[in-house]
């Protein structure tokens, strides 16, 4: 092994993860057009143009919190963006983004019920609007409501007059347009309606609308935002500013009910979902209320009278009742699967029926598109109205159940097993659960621990910092150690973030999306569950993790081990400043003269320098040409690399390789696509530059371009989750790959463990018995070597940058890039 990168063995402290028992490979039922993305969509996303954009990105790390210094209505005048005739909504007869602010300003002026506020900005820099519809309130009323919310969060009944909060999230997928228009229509009705039911509703509820959750995608006719991210996969990572805003809404308003407005499934899809069900919910409270509203919405939507024959509209489908599997609420990456952790006892995706996006948008006549969009808007508006009615009629029960949800957490009660038949059809296949540890202990060990603690706090999970040394889990822990006491209202969220997860492969045939994630195992910090019920820690609540950076005193060279993405950011910052850095045995070495610069980046990124010894190879900023997916580009840039995105067309047009140190291939490029001139140019480049590859696209490119001699094996392409590696560390896979038959000079940097290797997730063998975790045991997962033309090559069969999630793995990619850059083109072999 070359030791190209450092793996973090300290994260290996965990309980043995549970493997779910019983087995039933049921037939799968997956709706077309909404299947999982496999991270194989290539992206040509340019770097934000100005330094200002980077600054704003940094500033937007904190979302806007709702203020409590005034009542409702708030009468904010929203700035109106310039008119954009290219807005994709226009063709559908729907509201373009630029018209929304003006509309909301007019609705605010119409009466005293509608308030609109800017709560953040999209990746593309566009305002996000939170609309609140409620009967007028004084500032004192607003405070009373906020105090009621806090009482509920502590597991207590709120005072009389507490209004039930409801949250509507519109069109998080930008090209699922009608959620925005359905919400706007209902807001407009509510603004002036004299219907006594509406008057009563607005006295007993606060209705919150994230009116246009994805402005970038709406305008550009894309599912993703301007960073290329599917934000309805980001709730457990929160890499995108729009998702930060949504998370903050859910924390601040603590909705009893939420709807996430999507398209397109015909008949209209209304959750609750199939199994597997999220193991960390108080699922009895969730399923009873969500099922009731599901039936309520089914009847309201079917009652509109659209028919298959006349309108092409099929009746409502409820996955929980109508499907076997494939539409689950297992990973909290989706908005309605995240909202329950903040007390939403109703949380549902709504998929309206008639497709207007993608191919339909480009091929159907405008009149047909607009007919479809009208029906879809009608259905979304009906879902919102129906939920409003349901909440008005059941507000006391919904609030009571939210209180109970938080009370169980605060009391540290054992997780409850949901009784069979609690709603019709709730069978053994629906029963999922967990055993909460007493606490999680997180040593205050550096930037990774600080990042994890800050993430927990941003999710409204309570973290303490020990004031005195304590003993837990058979070990002594110093003062300053972080403790997540699981006797807290949002213990479900704490656990879903920190736990190892479960291997659910035996229980479920098909999953909608990922099945494994774990900040505890993948974010680089050591996280130790403690089961001792007598835990005693004197601690103080953490609002933000204290600084972690340090530089040893005295003089002499400094070393920075690249163990974390923060180390990479610091190193790239130093390189951009022109500091003379060398690369030595997988670490960066700085001369003594660079101590002031080291202190600056230690403060900025929280990194810890150690004493080093001079030597190694001079390092310059690594310039990357990348055929990558959006998350590849986003993560590499976040780490501070200069990245130029390419595809086959750009390479075939005569690409200038002279400013490239490493070619990254992760998505959207095959060697076969390259014309002879492009292949010749690539050959010439390989004499001086390096290559780093990822995933199936990367391994295929490695083979086809004749880079490293190895046979790439692709496991089950649906398999995904957290895996154990032979060195005791953990990694993440999606469509896992491994390498056999390594040629001379090709080495395994990392191998799958011989035990497992799946820790949590869903990864079965293919139908012929191959491609499963057993086949991957002990096999090389990441390989490196020198191409015969001179290029230093690293091929990842793992997914170390997947959706920007596994932050503890980012440094592996960065280290591969540095190694490749300094090693390529040298006749002397490996370091
Ligand atoms: Zn969607």
XYZ file of N, CA and C and ligand atoms in Angstrom, residues 173 176 223 262-263 351, ligand 1:
19
model
N -38.649 20.109 -6.327
C -38.147 19.766 -7.663
C -38.673 20.833 -8.624
N -41.292 20.290 -11.338
C -42.598 19.765 -10.931
C -43.389 20.984 -10.478
N -34.960 19.607 -12.316
C -35.290 19.027 -11.009
C -34.413 19.648 -9.917
N -45.261 17.669 -5.218
C -44.444 17.153 -6.326
C -45.309 16.776 -7.530
N -44.681 16.208 -8.551
C -45.270 15.514 -9.688
C -44.238 14.538 -10.200
N -47.909 13.606 -5.257
C -47.435 13.595 -6.649
C -48.649 13.747 -7.558
Zn -40.472 15.421 -7.071
